Amino acid sequence: QAKNRSALWTRLSAPTGLSGSYPVLISPFRQTTQVGTNSIRTAKNLQVPFGVSGRFDKRGQRHLYRFPAKKGRYYKFQVQSQRQSFAVDSVLTIFDKNGKQLQRADDGWFTKDAHCYFQAPANGDYFVEVRDLNQRGGKRFIYHLQGEASGPDFELYGEYYYGMMSPGGQAIWFARIARLNGFKGPVEIRAENLPKGVTMTPVTVPAGMSECGLIFSADQKAKINASLVKITGRALVDRGSKKKVPIIRPARITCELRRAGASAFVR
């Protein structure tokens, strides 16, 4: 059973080693499959949280799913397809019970897989639609849609990709918080898997601020070493219960690759 609250993709191989590796979805949410081409009238009923896997067999198909929502609550929807080497360039659209479009979302962070946060304007049933941007279909047009309750949240970004220090030296990276759905609280920044002899000065981004510096220091006796460092942000958020809920968000890393006459941001 998965302990994390979002989809995790892993690969499993046969013990003999003769079989290829296959991606397997592990999720704490109830899973189902899409059946046929949907419309609002025939949309499949799903209860949040959910996961649903589908495929566009023919061109021009769209798949709709009905879900109940409460006024003022936030809901998060995200698609995985191209990140798992499938072909769907996904678009997400939210409709009310009368078919009125309330929200539309396209590409995510450095991916063609769509995601969005939706705040319900009233109690009732709503519909989330998945389709391919160019209305394509076929064997490789497979997707997985995940829906879950959400609320105040944040995303963490960092403009860094390597750091070099000599013994006794220091280096600085920069982090930026994107505050979502009204989140205003403090965020504690942590660094994991630092090389032996390297530490990061503790830092918490206070309410009302969204940027900070991450200062790393190497011990005078630190030996030559390297490691892949993971930066995360941790915060307590209000999700409608008596106690605030802790959430952890990994940093999305960006850097600038400079070429002759041009440059491009990459992850």
Coordinates of C-alpha atoms in Angstrom, one line a residue, residues 21-233:
S21 CA 10.5 -3.7 -17.4
Y22 CA 6.9 -2.4 -17.2
P23 CA 5.6 0.8 -15.6
V24 CA 3.3 0.1 -12.7
L25 CA 1.1 2.7 -11.0
I26 CA 1.0 2.7 -7.2
S27 CA -1.6 5.0 -5.6
P28 CA -3.6 5.2 -2.3
F29 CA -6.7 6.1 -4.3
R30 CA -9.4 3.8 -5.7
Q31 CA -8.6 3.1 -9.4
T32 CA -11.0 2.5 -12.3
T33 CA -10.9 2.4 -16.1
Q34 CA -12.7 4.6 -18.6
V35 CA -15.4 2.8 -20.7
G36 CA -16.4 4.2 -24.1
T37 CA -16.6 7.8 -25.3
N38 CA -18.3 9.9 -22.7
S39 CA -20.7 12.9 -22.7
I40 CA -22.2 14.8 -19.8
R41 CA -25.3 12.7 -20.0
T42 CA -23.4 9.4 -19.8
A43 CA -20.4 10.5 -17.8
K44 CA -19.0 8.0 -15.3
N45 CA -19.6 8.8 -11.6
L46 CA -16.4 9.0 -9.5
Q47 CA -15.8 9.9 -5.9
V48 CA -12.8 12.1 -5.0
P49 CA -10.1 10.9 -4.5
F50 CA -9.9 8.7 -7.6
G51 CA -7.6 7.5 -10.3
V52 CA -8.9 6.5 -13.8
S53 CA -7.0 5.1 -16.7
G54 CA -8.3 5.6 -20.3
R55 CA -7.4 5.5 -23.9
F56 CA -8.5 7.5 -27.0
D57 CA -9.1 4.7 -29.5
K58 CA -10.3 7.0 -32.2
R59 CA -9.8 10.6 -33.3
G60 CA -12.0 13.3 -31.8
Q61 CA -12.9 11.4 -28.6
R62 CA -13.2 13.2 -25.2
H63 CA -13.8 11.5 -21.9
L64 CA -15.9 13.1 -19.1
Y65 CA -16.2 12.1 -15.5
R66 CA -18.8 13.3 -12.9
F67 CA -17.7 14.2 -9.4
P68 CA -19.5 15.8 -6.4
A69 CA -17.9 18.9 -4.9
K70 CA -18.6 21.2 -2.0
K71 CA -18.8 25.0 -2.2
G72 CA -15.5 26.7 -1.6
R73 CA -13.5 23.5 -1.5
Y74 CA -10.4 23.1 -3.8
Y75 CA -9.9 20.0 -6.0
K76 CA -6.7 19.0 -7.8
F77 CA -6.7 17.1 -11.2
Q78 CA -3.6 16.0 -13.0
V79 CA -2.9 13.8 -16.1
Q80 CA 0.0 11.5 -16.7
S81 CA 0.6 10.4 -20.3
Q82 CA 3.7 11.9 -22.0
R83 CA 5.7 11.6 -18.7
Q84 CA 5.1 7.9 -19.0
S85 CA 6.1 7.7 -22.7
F86 CA 2.5 7.7 -24.0
A87 CA 1.2 10.1 -26.7
V88 CA -1.7 12.2 -25.2
D89 CA -1.1 16.0 -25.3
S90 CA -3.8 16.5 -22.6
V91 CA -6.2 19.3 -22.0
L92 CA -8.4 19.4 -18.9
T93 CA -11.8 21.2 -18.8
I94 CA -14.2 21.6 -15.9
F95 CA -17.9 22.0 -16.6
D96 CA -21.0 22.6 -14.3
K97 CA -24.1 20.4 -14.5
N98 CA -25.5 22.5 -17.3
G99 CA -22.4 22.1 -19.5
K100 CA -21.0 25.5 -18.9
Q101 CA -17.2 25.7 -19.0
L102 CA -15.8 26.9 -15.7
Q103 CA -12.1 26.2 -16.2
R104 CA -9.6 25.0 -18.7
A105 CA -6.0 23.8 -18.2
D106 CA -3.2 22.7 -20.6
D107 CA 0.5 22.1 -20.1
G108 CA 2.0 21.5 -16.7
W109 CA 5.6 22.3 -15.6
F110 CA 7.9 21.3 -18.4
T111 CA 5.4 18.7 -19.6
K112 CA 2.4 18.4 -22.0
D113 CA 0.5 16.6 -19.2
A114 CA -2.2 19.0 -17.9
H115 CA -3.0 19.7 -14.3
C116 CA -5.3 22.2 -12.5
Y117 CA -6.8 23.4 -9.2
F118 CA -10.5 23.9 -9.1
Q119 CA -12.6 25.7 -6.5
A120 CA -16.2 24.7 -6.5
P121 CA -18.6 27.8 -6.7
A122 CA -21.5 25.8 -5.1
N123 CA -22.4 22.4 -3.8
G124 CA -23.3 19.9 -6.5
D125 CA -22.0 17.7 -9.3
Y126 CA -19.3 18.9 -11.8
F127 CA -17.6 17.3 -14.7
V128 CA -13.9 17.0 -15.6
E129 CA -13.1 16.4 -19.3
V130 CA -9.9 14.9 -20.7
R131 CA -9.1 15.2 -24.4
D132 CA -6.1 15.3 -26.7
L133 CA -5.2 18.9 -27.8
N134 CA -5.2 17.8 -31.4
Q135 CA -8.1 15.3 -31.2
R136 CA -5.8 12.4 -32.0
G137 CA -6.3 8.7 -31.0
G138 CA -4.7 5.3 -31.3
K139 CA -3.0 2.5 -29.3
R140 CA -0.5 4.9 -27.7
F141 CA -3.0 7.5 -26.6
I142 CA -3.3 6.3 -23.1
Y143 CA -3.6 8.5 -20.0
H144 CA -4.1 8.4 -16.2
L145 CA -6.3 11.0 -14.5
Q146 CA -6.0 11.6 -10.8
G147 CA -8.5 13.7 -8.8
E148 CA -8.1 14.5 -5.1
A149 CA -9.3 17.1 -2.6
S150 CA -7.0 20.0 -2.2
G151 CA -6.7 23.4 -0.6
P152 CA -4.1 26.0 0.3
D153 CA -0.9 24.7 -1.3
F154 CA 2.4 25.8 -2.8
E155 CA 5.1 24.8 -5.3
L156 CA 8.8 25.3 -4.8
Y157 CA 11.2 26.3 -7.6
G158 CA 15.0 26.6 -7.5
E159 CA 17.5 28.3 -9.9
Y160 CA 20.3 25.8 -9.3
Y161 CA 21.7 22.7 -10.8
Y162 CA 25.2 22.4 -9.3
G163 CA 27.3 23.9 -6.6
M164 CA 31.1 23.8 -6.1
M165 CA 32.9 24.5 -2.8
S166 CA 36.3 24.1 -1.5
P167 CA 36.9 22.9 2.1
G168 CA 35.9 25.8 4.4
G169 CA 34.0 27.5 1.5
Q170 CA 30.4 28.4 1.0
A171 CA 27.8 28.4 -1.9
I172 CA 24.3 29.8 -2.4
W173 CA 21.3 28.6 -4.3
F174 CA 18.0 30.5 -4.6
A175 CA 14.5 29.2 -4.0
R176 CA 11.1 30.7 -4.9
I177 CA 7.7 29.7 -3.6
A178 CA 4.6 29.8 -5.8
R179 CA 1.7 30.2 -3.3
L180 CA -1.5 28.5 -4.4
N181 CA -5.2 28.7 -3.4
G182 CA -4.7 31.4 -0.8
F183 CA -1.8 29.8 1.0
K184 CA 0.1 32.4 3.1
G185 CA 1.9 30.4 5.8
P186 CA 5.6 29.8 6.4
V187 CA 7.5 27.2 4.5
E188 CA 10.5 25.3 6.0
I189 CA 13.2 24.5 3.4
R190 CA 15.2 21.4 3.8
A191 CA 18.1 19.8 2.0
E192 CA 18.6 16.0 1.8
N193 CA 21.5 13.8 0.7
L194 CA 24.2 16.5 1.1
P195 CA 27.8 15.4 0.7
K196 CA 29.6 14.4 3.9
G197 CA 31.0 17.5 5.5
V198 CA 28.5 19.9 3.9
T199 CA 25.6 21.6 5.8
M200 CA 22.8 24.0 4.9
T201 CA 21.9 26.9 7.1
P202 CA 18.4 26.3 8.4
V203 CA 15.8 28.6 6.7
T204 CA 12.1 29.1 6.9
V205 CA 10.4 31.5 4.5
P206 CA 7.9 33.5 6.6
A207 CA 4.4 34.4 5.7
G208 CA 4.1 37.1 3.2
M209 CA 7.5 36.3 1.5
S210 CA 8.2 34.0 -1.4
E211 CA 11.9 33.9 -2.0
C212 CA 15.0 33.0 -0.1
G213 CA 18.7 32.0 -0.4
L214 CA 20.0 28.6 0.6
I215 CA 23.5 28.9 2.1
F216 CA 25.7 25.8 2.0
S217 CA 29.0 25.5 4.0
A218 CA 31.8 22.9 3.7
D219 CA 33.8 21.8 6.7
Q220 CA 37.5 22.6 6.7
K221 CA 38.2 18.9 6.7
A222 CA 35.6 18.0 4.0
K223 CA 37.0 15.6 1.4
I224 CA 36.4 15.6 -2.3
N225 CA 32.8 14.3 -2.8
A226 CA 29.6 14.8 -4.8
S227 CA 25.9 13.8 -4.5
L228 CA 22.5 14.5 -5.9
V229 CA 20.9 16.9 -3.4
K230 CA 17.1 17.0 -2.9
I231 CA 15.5 20.2 -1.8
T232 CA 12.0 20.1 -0.3
G233 CA 9.5 22.6 1.3

